[in-house]
mmCIF file of C-alpha atoms and ligand atoms in Angstrom:
data_model
loop_
_atom_site.group_PDB
_atom_site.id
_atom_site.type_symbol
_atom_site.label_atom_id
_atom_site.label_comp_id
_atom_site.label_asym_id
_atom_site.label_seq_id
_atom_site.Cartn_x
_atom_site.Cartn_y
_atom_site.Cartn_z
ATOM 1 C CA MET A 1463 -17.773 -3.682 -35.432
ATOM 2 C CA GLU A 1464 -17.663 -6.584 -33.005
ATOM 3 C CA GLU A 1465 -15.248 -6.101 -30.143
ATOM 4 C CA THR A 1466 -13.886 -8.729 -27.729
ATOM 5 C CA ILE A 1467 -12.148 -7.819 -24.489
ATOM 6 C CA VAL A 1468 -10.056 -10.393 -22.589
ATOM 7 C CA SER A 1469 -7.816 -9.983 -19.575
ATOM 8 C CA ALA A 1470 -5.191 -12.440 -18.303
ATOM 9 C CA PRO A 1471 -3.048 -12.399 -15.151
ATOM 10 C CA GLY A 1472 0.708 -12.473 -14.740
ATOM 11 C CA LYS A 1473 2.287 -15.035 -12.422
ATOM 12 C CA ILE A 1474 5.061 -15.656 -9.945
ATOM 13 C CA ILE A 1475 6.858 -18.959 -9.751
ATOM 14 C CA LEU A 1476 7.221 -19.500 -5.999
ATOM 15 C CA ALA A 1477 9.502 -22.500 -6.527
ATOM 16 C CA GLY A 1478 10.748 -24.731 -9.312
ATOM 17 C CA GLU A 1479 11.572 -22.538 -12.324
ATOM 18 C CA HIS A 1480 13.980 -24.111 -14.841
ATOM 19 C CA ALA A 1481 13.753 -27.544 -13.122
ATOM 20 C CA VAL A 1482 10.121 -27.627 -14.295
ATOM 21 C CA VAL A 1483 11.335 -27.737 -17.921
ATOM 22 C CA TYR A 1484 12.928 -31.146 -17.089
ATOM 23 C CA GLY A 1485 9.825 -32.687 -15.549
ATOM 24 C CA TYR A 1486 10.256 -31.589 -11.926
ATOM 25 C CA PRO A 1487 7.339 -29.887 -10.126
ATOM 26 C CA ALA A 1488 6.841 -26.158 -9.654
ATOM 27 C CA ILE A 1489 4.572 -24.046 -7.481
ATOM 28 C CA VAL A 1490 3.095 -21.049 -9.162
ATOM 29 C CA ALA A 1491 0.526 -18.349 -8.385
ATOM 30 C CA ALA A 1492 -1.388 -15.893 -10.541
ATOM 31 C CA ILE A 1493 -0.992 -12.258 -9.502
ATOM 32 C CA ASN A 1494 -3.247 -9.217 -9.588
ATOM 33 C CA MET A 1495 -1.287 -7.546 -12.389
ATOM 34 C CA ARG A 1496 -3.084 -8.196 -15.665
ATOM 35 C CA ILE A 1497 -2.854 -7.643 -19.370
ATOM 36 C CA THR A 1498 -6.026 -6.569 -21.190
ATOM 37 C CA VAL A 1499 -6.505 -6.981 -24.915
ATOM 38 C CA VAL A 1500 -9.307 -5.371 -26.945
ATOM 39 C CA VAL A 1501 -9.742 -6.963 -30.365
ATOM 40 C CA LYS A 1502 -11.858 -5.285 -33.044
ATOM 41 C CA GLN A 1503 -12.603 -6.877 -36.390
ATOM 42 C CA GLU A 1504 -11.320 -3.938 -38.417
ATOM 43 C CA LYS A 1505 -8.348 -3.223 -40.648
ATOM 44 C CA PRO A 1506 -5.303 -2.449 -38.443
ATOM 45 C CA ASP A 1507 -3.949 1.101 -38.445
ATOM 46 C CA LYS A 1508 -0.365 0.057 -37.694
ATOM 47 C CA LYS A 1509 2.174 -2.704 -38.320
ATOM 48 C CA TYR A 1510 2.451 -5.328 -35.593
ATOM 49 C CA THR A 1511 5.812 -6.606 -34.349
ATOM 50 C CA GLY A 1512 7.261 -9.370 -32.140
ATOM 51 C CA LEU A 1513 4.945 -11.772 -30.351
ATOM 52 C CA VAL A 1514 1.790 -9.983 -31.546
ATOM 53 C CA LYS A 1515 2.866 -10.138 -35.202
ATOM 54 C CA TYR A 1516 3.773 -13.825 -34.884
ATOM 55 C CA ALA A 1517 0.490 -14.644 -33.117
ATOM 56 C CA LEU A 1518 -1.699 -12.824 -35.653
ATOM 57 C CA GLU A 1519 0.170 -14.413 -38.560
ATOM 58 C CA GLN A 1520 -0.253 -17.890 -37.070
ATOM 59 C CA LEU A 1521 -3.932 -17.225 -36.464
ATOM 60 C CA GLY A 1522 -4.272 -16.027 -40.072
ATOM 61 C CA ILE A 1523 -5.701 -12.577 -39.290
ATOM 62 C CA ILE A 1524 -2.689 -10.277 -39.433
ATOM 63 C CA ASP A 1525 -4.493 -7.634 -41.555
ATOM 64 C CA LYS A 1526 -8.002 -8.134 -40.204
ATOM 65 C CA VAL A 1527 -7.930 -6.960 -36.579
ATOM 66 C CA LYS A 1528 -7.246 -3.809 -34.652
ATOM 67 C CA LEU A 1529 -5.757 -4.327 -31.189
ATOM 68 C CA ASN A 1530 -5.567 -2.281 -28.069
ATOM 69 C CA ILE A 1531 -3.231 -3.772 -25.452
ATOM 70 C CA ASN A 1532 -2.993 -2.478 -21.925
ATOM 71 C CA SER A 1533 -0.464 -4.193 -19.643
ATOM 72 C CA GLU A 1534 0.338 -3.832 -15.969
ATOM 73 C CA LEU A 1535 3.108 -6.425 -16.400
ATOM 74 C CA PRO A 1536 6.725 -5.492 -17.066
ATOM 75 C CA VAL A 1537 8.174 -7.240 -20.130
ATOM 76 C CA GLY A 1538 11.027 -9.610 -19.244
ATOM 77 C CA GLY A 1539 10.396 -9.355 -15.526
ATOM 78 C CA GLY A 1540 9.752 -13.064 -15.022
ATOM 79 C CA LEU A 1541 6.080 -12.339 -14.369
ATOM 80 C CA GLY A 1542 4.779 -14.222 -17.379
ATOM 81 C CA SER A 1543 3.930 -11.254 -19.592
ATOM 82 C CA SER A 1544 4.340 -13.257 -22.805
ATOM 83 C CA ALA A 1545 2.070 -16.090 -21.633
ATOM 84 C CA ALA A 1546 -0.541 -13.569 -20.471
ATOM 85 C CA LEU A 1547 -0.418 -11.734 -23.812
ATOM 86 C CA ALA A 1548 -0.498 -14.923 -25.891
ATOM 87 C CA THR A 1549 -3.433 -16.237 -23.839
ATOM 88 C CA ALA A 1550 -5.436 -13.005 -23.994
ATOM 89 C CA LEU A 1551 -4.915 -12.782 -27.780
ATOM 90 C CA VAL A 1552 -5.897 -16.382 -28.453
ATOM 91 C CA TRP A 1553 -8.960 -16.248 -26.191
ATOM 92 C CA ALA A 1554 -10.138 -13.066 -27.899
ATOM 93 C CA ILE A 1555 -9.498 -14.214 -31.467
ATOM 94 C CA LYS A 1556 -10.462 -17.893 -31.073
ATOM 95 C CA LYS A 1557 -13.420 -17.154 -28.834
ATOM 96 C CA ASP A 1558 -15.568 -19.968 -30.233
ATOM 97 C CA SER A 1559 -12.845 -22.657 -30.212
ATOM 98 C CA SER A 1560 -12.602 -25.385 -27.571
ATOM 99 C CA GLN A 1561 -10.238 -24.921 -24.628
ATOM 100 C CA ALA A 1562 -7.948 -27.649 -26.009
ATOM 101 C CA GLU A 1563 -7.674 -25.749 -29.288
ATOM 102 C CA LYS A 1564 -7.008 -22.464 -27.523
ATOM 103 C CA ASP A 1565 -4.300 -24.204 -25.440
ATOM 104 C CA GLN A 1566 -2.601 -25.461 -28.601
ATOM 105 C CA TRP A 1567 -2.522 -21.972 -30.108
ATOM 106 C CA VAL A 1568 -1.125 -20.461 -26.908
ATOM 107 C CA LYS A 1569 1.579 -23.143 -26.841
ATOM 108 C CA ILE A 1570 2.612 -22.382 -30.437
ATOM 109 C CA ILE A 1571 2.985 -18.691 -29.555
ATOM 110 C CA GLU A 1572 4.697 -19.392 -26.215
ATOM 111 C CA ASP A 1573 7.207 -21.725 -27.896
ATOM 112 C CA PHE A 1574 8.063 -18.975 -30.396
ATOM 113 C CA GLN A 1575 8.868 -16.714 -27.441
ATOM 114 C CA HIS A 1576 10.361 -19.288 -25.036
ATOM 115 C CA GLY A 1577 11.937 -22.005 -27.126
ATOM 116 C CA LYS A 1578 11.202 -25.131 -25.105
ATOM 117 C CA SER A 1579 8.529 -24.177 -22.572
ATOM 118 C CA SER A 1580 7.305 -26.342 -19.706
ATOM 119 C CA GLY A 1581 3.740 -25.080 -20.004
ATOM 120 C CA VAL A 1582 3.647 -23.808 -16.415
ATOM 121 C CA ASP A 1583 3.106 -20.184 -17.469
ATOM 122 C CA GLN A 1584 0.218 -20.814 -19.824
ATOM 123 C CA THR A 1585 -1.471 -23.150 -17.319
ATOM 124 C CA ILE A 1586 -1.449 -20.665 -14.439
ATOM 125 C CA VAL A 1587 -2.556 -17.826 -16.738
ATOM 126 C CA ARG A 1588 -5.564 -19.933 -17.747
ATOM 127 C CA GLU A 1589 -6.437 -21.383 -14.333
ATOM 128 C CA GLY A 1590 -5.467 -18.558 -11.955
ATOM 129 C CA GLY A 1591 -5.108 -19.175 -8.203
ATOM 130 C CA TRP A 1592 -2.222 -21.312 -6.913
ATOM 131 C CA LEU A 1593 -1.080 -24.489 -8.663
ATOM 132 C CA ARG A 1594 1.396 -27.302 -8.374
ATOM 133 C CA PHE A 1595 2.461 -28.058 -11.942
ATOM 134 C CA GLN A 1596 4.415 -31.047 -13.258
ATOM 135 C CA GLN A 1597 4.803 -32.463 -16.765
ATOM 136 C CA GLY A 1598 1.703 -30.797 -18.145
ATOM 137 C CA LYS A 1599 -0.467 -31.863 -15.169
ATOM 138 C CA TRP A 1600 -1.591 -29.528 -12.440
ATOM 139 C CA GLN A 1601 -3.411 -29.482 -9.104
ATOM 140 C CA VAL A 1602 -5.009 -26.563 -7.321
ATOM 141 C CA ILE A 1603 -3.266 -25.975 -3.994
ATOM 142 C CA LYS A 1604 -4.180 -23.793 -1.055
ATOM 143 C CA LEU A 1605 -1.384 -21.650 0.319
ATOM 144 C CA GLN A 1606 -1.440 -19.081 3.076
ATOM 145 C CA PHE A 1607 1.022 -17.110 0.980
ATOM 146 C CA LYS A 1608 -1.388 -14.444 -0.311
ATOM 147 C CA ALA A 1609 0.728 -11.325 -0.854
ATOM 148 C CA ALA A 1610 4.299 -10.692 -1.884
ATOM 149 C CA ILE A 1611 6.809 -7.925 -2.312
ATOM 150 C CA LEU A 1612 8.597 -7.836 -5.654
ATOM 151 C CA ILE A 1613 11.835 -5.937 -6.152
ATOM 152 C CA ASP A 1614 13.021 -5.083 -9.641
ATOM 153 C CA SER A 1615 16.615 -6.217 -10.251
ATOM 154 C CA GLY A 1616 16.428 -4.854 -13.815
ATOM 155 C CA LYS A 1617 15.351 -6.215 -17.161
ATOM 156 C CA PRO A 1618 17.396 -9.249 -18.257
ATOM 157 C CA LYS A 1619 19.386 -8.903 -21.483
ATOM 158 C CA GLU A 1620 18.611 -12.542 -22.278
ATOM 159 C CA SER A 1621 15.189 -13.800 -23.347
ATOM 160 C CA THR A 1622 13.553 -16.707 -21.487
ATOM 161 C CA GLY A 1623 14.346 -18.874 -24.516
ATOM 162 C CA GLU A 1624 18.039 -17.984 -24.311
ATOM 163 C CA MET A 1625 18.167 -18.725 -20.582
ATOM 164 C CA VAL A 1626 16.427 -22.079 -21.034
ATOM 165 C CA LYS A 1627 18.841 -22.967 -23.863
ATOM 166 C CA MET A 1628 21.860 -21.960 -21.769
ATOM 167 C CA ILE A 1629 20.706 -24.220 -18.936
ATOM 168 C CA ALA A 1630 20.030 -27.083 -21.368
ATOM 169 C CA GLU A 1631 23.700 -26.993 -22.347
ATOM 170 C CA GLY A 1632 24.906 -27.540 -18.758
ATOM 171 C CA ARG A 1633 24.685 -30.497 -16.362
ATOM 172 C CA HIS A 1634 22.330 -29.568 -13.579
ATOM 173 C CA GLU A 1635 20.469 -32.786 -12.788
ATOM 174 C CA ALA A 1636 21.590 -32.792 -9.109
ATOM 175 C CA GLU A 1637 20.329 -29.234 -8.564
ATOM 176 C CA PHE A 1638 17.058 -29.916 -10.399
ATOM 177 C CA LYS A 1639 16.476 -32.953 -8.183
ATOM 178 C CA LYS A 1640 17.024 -30.843 -5.042
ATOM 179 C CA ILE A 1641 14.670 -28.168 -6.395
ATOM 180 C CA GLY A 1642 12.054 -30.872 -7.010
ATOM 181 C CA GLU A 1643 12.374 -32.127 -3.385
ATOM 182 C CA LEU A 1644 12.087 -28.588 -2.104
ATOM 183 C CA VAL A 1645 8.930 -27.984 -4.128
ATOM 184 C CA ASN A 1646 7.342 -31.095 -2.630
ATOM 185 C CA ASN A 1647 7.864 -29.693 0.884
ATOM 186 C CA TRP A 1648 7.453 -26.048 -0.012
ATOM 187 C CA ARG A 1649 7.107 -23.330 2.619
ATOM 188 C CA PRO A 1650 8.395 -19.724 2.484
ATOM 189 C CA GLU A 1651 11.411 -20.698 4.642
ATOM 190 C CA LEU A 1652 12.766 -22.640 1.638
ATOM 191 C CA ILE A 1653 13.039 -19.558 -0.586
ATOM 192 C CA GLN A 1654 16.703 -19.056 0.353
ATOM 193 C CA GLU A 1655 17.633 -22.660 -0.493
ATOM 194 C CA ASN A 1656 15.784 -22.394 -3.827
ATOM 195 C CA GLU A 1657 17.678 -19.192 -4.602
ATOM 196 C CA ARG A 1658 21.035 -20.867 -3.825
ATOM 197 C CA LEU A 1659 20.218 -23.674 -6.244
ATOM 198 C CA LEU A 1660 19.235 -21.152 -8.941
ATOM 199 C CA GLU A 1661 22.554 -19.375 -8.374
ATOM 200 C CA LYS A 1662 24.352 -22.698 -8.659
ATOM 201 C CA ILE A 1663 22.823 -23.466 -12.040
ATOM 202 C CA GLY A 1664 23.819 -19.942 -13.054
ATOM 203 C CA VAL A 1665 20.695 -17.930 -13.795
ATOM 204 C CA VAL A 1666 21.122 -15.127 -11.248
ATOM 205 C CA GLY A 1667 23.092 -11.983 -12.116
ATOM 206 C CA GLU A 1668 25.354 -9.975 -9.794
ATOM 207 C CA LYS A 1669 22.894 -7.134 -9.296
ATOM 208 C CA ALA A 1670 20.157 -9.493 -8.147
ATOM 209 C CA LYS A 1671 22.576 -11.422 -5.899
ATOM 210 C CA LYS A 1672 23.618 -8.204 -4.181
ATOM 211 C CA ILE A 1673 19.994 -7.262 -3.439
ATOM 212 C CA ILE A 1674 19.229 -10.785 -2.201
ATOM 213 C CA ARG A 1675 22.309 -10.874 0.098
ATOM 214 C CA GLU A 1676 21.221 -7.566 1.691
ATOM 215 C CA ILE A 1677 17.735 -8.928 2.351
ATOM 216 C CA GLU A 1678 19.219 -12.087 3.874
ATOM 217 C CA ALA A 1679 21.619 -10.049 6.010
ATOM 218 C CA MET A 1680 18.671 -8.448 7.773
ATOM 219 C CA GLY A 1681 16.822 -11.715 8.315
ATOM 220 C CA GLY A 1682 14.689 -11.973 5.173
ATOM 221 C CA GLN A 1683 14.673 -14.323 2.218
ATOM 222 C CA ALA A 1684 14.479 -13.644 -1.503
ATOM 223 C CA LYS A 1685 14.729 -15.324 -4.886
ATOM 224 C CA ILE A 1686 14.354 -14.488 -8.541
ATOM 225 C CA CYS A 1687 11.024 -15.702 -9.851
ATOM 226 C CA GLY A 1688 11.318 -16.529 -13.525
ATOM 227 C CA ALA A 1689 13.958 -17.394 -16.104
ATOM 228 C CA GLY A 1690 16.494 -14.920 -14.612
ATOM 229 C CA GLY A 1691 19.414 -13.334 -16.441
ATOM 230 C CA VAL A 1692 23.144 -12.919 -15.890
ATOM 231 C CA LYS A 1693 24.365 -10.219 -18.300
ATOM 232 C CA ALA A 1694 22.307 -7.403 -16.734
ATOM 233 C CA GLY A 1695 19.225 -7.654 -14.505
ATOM 234 C CA SER A 1696 17.520 -10.912 -13.474
ATOM 235 C CA GLY A 1697 13.930 -9.664 -13.486
ATOM 236 C CA MET A 1698 11.723 -9.489 -10.406
ATOM 237 C CA ILE A 1699 12.900 -10.707 -7.013
ATOM 238 C CA LEU A 1700 10.363 -12.184 -4.606
ATOM 239 C CA ALA A 1701 11.196 -10.976 -1.094
ATOM 240 C CA VAL A 1702 9.817 -12.062 2.280
ATOM 241 C CA HIS A 1703 10.491 -11.041 5.868
ATOM 242 C CA LYS A 1704 8.635 -11.737 9.124
ATOM 243 C CA ASN A 1705 8.702 -8.008 9.731
ATOM 244 C CA LYS A 1706 7.369 -6.382 6.557
ATOM 245 C CA ALA A 1707 8.130 -2.858 7.819
ATOM 246 C CA LYS A 1708 11.834 -3.757 8.129
ATOM 247 C CA LEU A 1709 11.898 -5.030 4.554
ATOM 248 C CA LYS A 1710 10.182 -1.855 3.355
ATOM 249 C CA GLN A 1711 12.770 0.277 5.180
ATOM 250 C CA LEU A 1712 15.570 -1.587 3.410
ATOM 251 C CA ILE A 1713 13.827 -1.101 0.045
ATOM 252 C CA ASP A 1714 13.396 2.636 0.684
ATOM 253 C CA LYS A 1715 16.976 3.042 1.915
ATOM 254 C CA ASN A 1716 18.333 1.464 -1.273
ATOM 255 C CA LYS A 1717 15.740 3.134 -3.517
ATOM 256 C CA TRP A 1718 14.930 -0.263 -5.045
ATOM 257 C CA LYS A 1719 11.954 -0.246 -7.378
ATOM 258 C CA SER A 1720 9.341 -2.479 -5.788
ATOM 259 C CA SER A 1721 5.672 -3.362 -5.825
ATOM 260 C CA GLU A 1722 3.287 -5.330 -3.640
ATOM 261 C CA VAL A 1723 1.233 -7.972 -5.375
ATOM 262 C CA ARG A 1724 -1.726 -10.065 -4.335
ATOM 263 C CA LEU A 1725 -1.457 -13.757 -5.176
ATOM 264 C CA GLY A 1726 -4.192 -16.091 -6.361
ATOM 265 C CA ASP A 1727 -5.915 -13.784 -8.869
ATOM 266 C CA GLU A 1728 -8.459 -15.160 -11.316
ATOM 267 C CA GLY A 1729 -7.238 -16.718 -14.566
ATOM 268 C CA VAL A 1730 -8.008 -15.496 -18.094
ATOM 269 C CA ARG A 1731 -11.509 -14.054 -18.450
ATOM 270 C CA TYR A 1732 -13.792 -12.312 -20.929
ATOM 271 C CA GLU A 1733 -14.446 -8.723 -19.910
ATOM 272 C CA ASN A 1734 -17.450 -8.168 -22.209
HETATM 273 O O1 PMV B 2271 10.657 -15.718 -16.877
HETATM 274 P P1 PMV B 2271 9.462 -16.443 -17.334
HETATM 275 O O2 PMV B 2271 8.180 -15.874 -16.849
HETATM 276 O O3 PMV B 2271 9.427 -16.575 -18.817
HETATM 277 O O4 PMV B 2271 9.544 -17.909 -16.651
HETATM 278 C C1 PMV B 2271 9.768 -19.077 -17.346
HETATM 279 C C2 PMV B 2271 9.939 -20.264 -16.438
HETATM 280 C C3 PMV B 2271 10.975 -21.281 -16.918
HETATM 281 O O5 PMV B 2271 10.915 -22.378 -16.006
HETATM 282 C C4 PMV B 2271 12.363 -20.694 -16.893
HETATM 283 C C5 PMV B 2271 10.665 -21.775 -18.339
HETATM 284 C C6 PMV B 2271 9.460 -22.672 -18.466
HETATM 285 O O6 PMV B 2271 9.003 -22.840 -19.610
HETATM 286 O O7 PMV B 2271 8.989 -23.239 -17.473
#
């Protein structure tokens, strides 16, 4: 039976999450944590659920394919796992379609998961590298920011869609505008200011704030890097410090779960 293998990267939003939904720019990078999907044209041996079920139903092949999914990305960590999965599925199943058609399918699946999505996640998953994204348009950018430390503040209770909806109900235009200005002049030194603005709009939970304050207290900077969450965890925290060893000591001392990622990985690709 014919088999198609596709892998797609996760991503970190370096600056601009949430504001990007309202037309402000964001800076985003693909990371070297990927999701790999193997699609075989065979009758499935199990029932699909969630995003996979929705995607296969939309694509009209729910009882025609067998899937094997292998992910290095935590679900709900703000690392774009749903966009990577949706992209890998669509590229495998709609192999012969045009890119524009594939994009439309990914958007349908992303919107099911995210509610109103800006499109930043699906664009970086497709393109890879580093991008500046605004209102559906994107430019490749070159950043010296090539590696990052991520600290797990815990899985959010809220979905991305719920967080986006919560923010839509508030009045945050002033903060979004400041985030947009910050993105246009982005450098790692602005991570702390971006984090403060995210806290102001209310997407950062107490656990994440505590971790971030400790990093700041020893001279580093940190921010959440996705939709966030306030009821429990806020997903992955991006942490930087001039002295990486010092940051690692703090992580070890607190027994925080962390990982080092490389930025700028390749976008979605066929593996066979
Ligand atoms: O947490 P994630 O990976 O789903 O990040 C979503 C980024 C948002 O700006 C919150 C939503 C969007 O569609 O841009």
